[in-house]
XYZ file of N, CA and C in Angstrom:
300
model
N 0.846 -1.183 0.000
C 0.000 0.000 0.000
C 0.892 1.247 0.000
N 0.559 2.232 -0.831
C 1.370 3.454 -0.884
C 1.483 4.141 0.476
N 2.651 4.618 0.757
C 2.965 5.179 2.068
C 2.577 6.648 2.211
N 2.593 7.409 1.135
C 2.384 8.853 1.199
C 1.053 9.239 0.582
N 0.307 10.100 1.280
C -0.989 10.591 0.817
C -0.839 12.061 0.426
N -1.571 12.489 -0.582
C -1.455 13.862 -1.068
C -1.736 14.882 0.034
N -2.821 14.812 0.715
C -3.098 15.759 1.794
C -3.828 17.011 1.375
N -3.902 17.308 0.077
C -4.681 18.452 -0.382
C -6.151 18.063 -0.273
N -6.928 18.949 0.324
C -8.334 18.655 0.574
C -9.038 18.196 -0.698
N -9.750 17.079 -0.585
C -10.507 16.540 -1.703
C -9.721 15.624 -2.619
N -8.430 15.470 -2.377
C -7.590 14.609 -3.216
C -7.297 13.312 -2.473
N -7.491 12.218 -3.131
C -7.206 10.925 -2.508
C -5.939 10.283 -3.023
N -5.099 11.069 -3.683
C -3.880 10.517 -4.270
C -2.961 9.889 -3.241
N -2.441 8.713 -3.582
C -1.482 8.002 -2.730
C -0.262 7.652 -3.568
N 0.910 7.707 -2.932
C 2.160 7.577 -3.675
C 3.167 6.751 -2.894
N 4.063 6.114 -3.637
C 5.098 5.279 -3.030
C 6.189 6.099 -2.356
N 6.466 7.284 -2.902
C 7.542 8.095 -2.327
C 7.109 9.549 -2.205
N 7.759 10.244 -1.306
C 7.384 11.627 -1.002
C 7.662 12.565 -2.172
N 8.692 12.282 -2.938
C 9.002 13.127 -4.088
C 7.827 13.143 -5.076
N 7.208 11.993 -5.286
C 6.057 11.912 -6.192
C 4.881 12.729 -5.684
N 4.694 12.764 -4.373
C 3.612 13.573 -3.794
C 3.850 15.051 -4.072
N 5.061 15.515 -3.843
C 5.370 16.931 -4.043
C 5.184 17.314 -5.507
N 5.656 16.472 -6.406
C 5.495 16.740 -7.834
C 4.008 16.764 -8.192
N 3.253 15.818 -7.686
C 1.802 15.780 -7.919
C 1.129 17.060 -7.413
N 1.431 17.454 -6.183
C 0.810 18.649 -5.611
C 1.129 19.884 -6.452
N 2.343 19.952 -6.942
C 2.790 21.125 -7.691
C 2.199 21.171 -9.097
N 2.018 20.016 -9.711
C 1.572 19.998 -11.103
C 0.083 19.724 -11.280
N -0.565 19.142 -10.292
C -1.957 18.722 -10.462
C -2.972 19.546 -9.675
N -2.525 20.396 -8.793
C -3.444 21.189 -7.977
C -3.281 22.674 -8.271
N -4.339 23.422 -7.989
C -4.306 24.872 -8.135
C -3.228 25.453 -7.224
N -2.724 26.588 -7.585
C -1.747 27.290 -6.744
C -2.458 27.859 -5.518
N -1.689 28.124 -4.496
C -2.210 28.655 -3.230
C -1.734 30.099 -3.063
N -2.633 30.977 -2.677
C -2.253 32.348 -2.375
C -2.083 32.481 -0.867
N -0.881 32.841 -0.449
C -0.582 33.012 0.973
C -1.457 34.124 1.544
N -2.148 33.821 2.619
C -3.030 34.806 3.251
C -2.264 35.838 4.072
N -0.977 35.617 4.278
C -0.167 36.583 5.013
C 0.375 37.636 4.058
N 0.978 37.199 2.948
C 1.676 38.143 2.066
C 1.166 38.189 0.627
N 0.297 37.254 0.258
C -0.249 37.249 -1.088
C 0.590 36.525 -2.126
N 1.724 35.978 -1.744
C 2.568 35.233 -2.672
C 1.822 33.996 -3.163
N 1.958 33.692 -4.441
C 1.346 32.496 -5.023
C 2.397 31.384 -5.010
N 2.044 30.262 -4.399
C 2.955 29.125 -4.284
C 2.202 27.843 -4.624
N 2.933 26.778 -4.986
C 2.261 25.504 -5.204
C 1.550 25.047 -3.928
N 0.436 24.373 -4.102
C -0.326 23.833 -2.986
C 0.462 22.722 -2.301
N 0.115 22.411 -1.069
C 0.707 21.288 -0.355
C 2.001 21.665 0.357
N 3.017 20.817 0.195
C 4.282 21.005 0.903
C 4.870 22.395 0.696
N 4.917 22.872 -0.553
C 5.528 24.182 -0.797
C 4.759 25.309 -0.122
N 3.447 25.187 0.008
C 2.654 26.200 0.716
C 2.978 26.180 2.210
N 3.106 24.989 2.770
C 3.471 24.866 4.189
C 4.867 25.426 4.410
N 5.784 25.045 3.556
C 7.170 25.518 3.683
C 7.219 27.044 3.605
N 6.498 27.615 2.660
C 6.461 29.076 2.538
C 5.940 29.695 3.833
N 4.825 29.188 4.326
C 4.200 29.771 5.515
C 5.152 29.780 6.710
N 5.860 28.678 6.917
C 6.687 28.577 8.113
C 8.123 29.059 7.932
N 8.588 29.152 6.701
C 9.929 29.700 6.478
C 9.909 31.215 6.298
N 8.799 31.738 5.805
C 8.720 33.170 5.501
C 7.962 33.992 6.542
N 7.177 33.345 7.367
C 6.328 34.063 8.324
C 6.445 33.452 9.719
N 6.038 34.215 10.695
C 6.031 33.693 12.066
C 4.823 32.791 12.263
N 4.883 31.980 13.290
C 3.734 31.126 13.630
C 2.525 31.996 13.963
N 2.764 33.112 14.632
C 1.673 34.019 15.010
C 0.992 34.589 13.764
N 1.778 34.960 12.753
C 1.189 35.463 11.508
C 0.322 34.387 10.851
N 0.817 33.156 10.847
C 0.065 32.046 10.270
C -1.256 31.854 11.009
N -1.199 31.822 12.327
C -2.396 31.617 13.148
C -3.431 32.697 12.866
N -2.995 33.935 12.836
C -3.925 35.043 12.585
C -4.518 34.987 11.173
N -3.675 34.805 10.184
C -4.126 34.856 8.793
C -5.047 33.695 8.433
N -4.776 32.525 8.997
C -5.536 31.332 8.642
C -6.542 30.928 9.722
N -6.668 31.777 10.741
C -7.561 31.474 11.861
C -7.295 30.051 12.366
N -6.021 29.741 12.508
C -5.576 28.410 12.910
C -5.348 28.361 14.414
N -5.178 27.158 14.911
C -4.839 26.974 16.315
C -3.514 26.224 16.410
N -3.068 25.976 17.617
C -1.763 25.338 17.802
C -1.733 23.923 17.219
N -2.860 23.240 17.213
C -2.907 21.907 16.619
C -2.652 21.979 15.120
N -3.262 22.936 14.444
C -3.052 23.107 12.998
C -1.588 23.422 12.702
N -0.978 24.243 13.539
C 0.436 24.569 13.368
C 1.279 23.309 13.531
N 1.037 22.545 14.588
C 1.813 21.322 14.842
C 1.671 20.320 13.704
N 0.465 20.149 13.189
C 0.248 19.207 12.090
C 1.097 19.613 10.893
N 1.071 20.874 10.536
C 1.835 21.342 9.381
C 3.340 21.285 9.627
N 3.766 21.586 10.837
C 5.193 21.459 11.159
C 5.629 20.002 11.062
N 4.785 19.083 11.516
C 5.111 17.650 11.432
C 5.205 17.196 9.978
N 4.276 17.664 9.137
C 4.322 17.325 7.713
C 5.611 17.862 7.099
N 5.920 19.119 7.360
C 7.130 19.741 6.825
C 8.370 18.952 7.253
N 8.458 18.619 8.528
C 9.607 17.861 9.039
C 9.702 16.479 8.391
N 8.569 15.779 8.278
C 8.576 14.439 7.693
C 9.021 14.474 6.239
N 8.519 15.434 5.490
C 8.906 15.563 4.079
C 10.393 15.871 3.984
N 10.864 16.829 4.774
C 12.265 17.242 4.678
C 13.224 16.168 5.182
N 12.765 15.303 6.079
C 13.597 14.191 6.548
C 13.788 13.136 5.464
N 12.789 12.995 4.592
C 12.810 11.902 3.630
C 13.073 12.322 2.189
N 12.640 13.484 1.796
C 12.667 13.875 0.383
C 14.047 14.312 -0.095
N 14.309 14.006 -1.345
C 15.453 14.563 -2.051
C 14.917 15.802 -2.770
N 14.896 16.931 -2.060
C 14.268 18.144 -2.580
C 14.990 18.707 -3.793
N 16.293 18.521 -3.879
C 17.024 18.978 -5.073
C 16.529 18.248 -6.313
N 16.323 16.955 -6.186
C 15.805 16.159 -7.296
C 14.390 16.608 -7.679
N 13.558 16.888 -6.686
C 12.196 17.348 -6.938
C 12.220 18.670 -7.712
N 13.031 19.601 -7.258
C 13.112 20.907 -7.914
C 13.598 20.752 -9.350
N 14.606 19.910 -9.582
C 15.105 19.684 -10.941
C 14.007 19.117 -11.842
N 13.253 18.138 -11.333
C 12.173 17.540 -12.129
C 11.090 18.572 -12.424
N 10.734 19.363 -11.435
C 9.697 20.372 -11.639
C 10.138 21.449 -12.617
N 11.409 21.818 -12.584
C 11.919 22.800 -13.550
C 11.878 22.241 -14.965
N 12.227 20.962 -15.122
C 12.172 20.327 -16.444
C 10.745 20.334 -16.992
N 9.768 20.186 -16.090
C 8.359 20.173 -16.495
C 7.815 21.593 -16.674
N 8.624 22.596 -16.303
C 8.170 23.976 -16.397
C 7.183 24.350 -15.303
N 7.205 23.609 -14.216
C 6.244 23.825 -13.126
C 6.771 24.780 -12.056
N 8.036 25.166 -12.152
C 8.613 26.122 -11.202
C 9.229 27.275 -11.969
């Protein structure tokens, strides 16, 4: 059974590796507009990464009307992806596809 689930609301995609999930999220889903700064980023992992690398947790909570549980869930997803993914390979593949 595939280990990784897409996680974008309404998507049931499942994948064998995390790199495939990130590529799927970037190429198959609508872009996300950051509610803090308005930057348009790919949905899923890249949206989470943007939120937590570019903004404070407090900004995220206010902009998304989130709570500490929502923050922890997204931090856990970000950590799990970054622990396992070959992000350089993902970026190279996405650039070849013209998705970045």
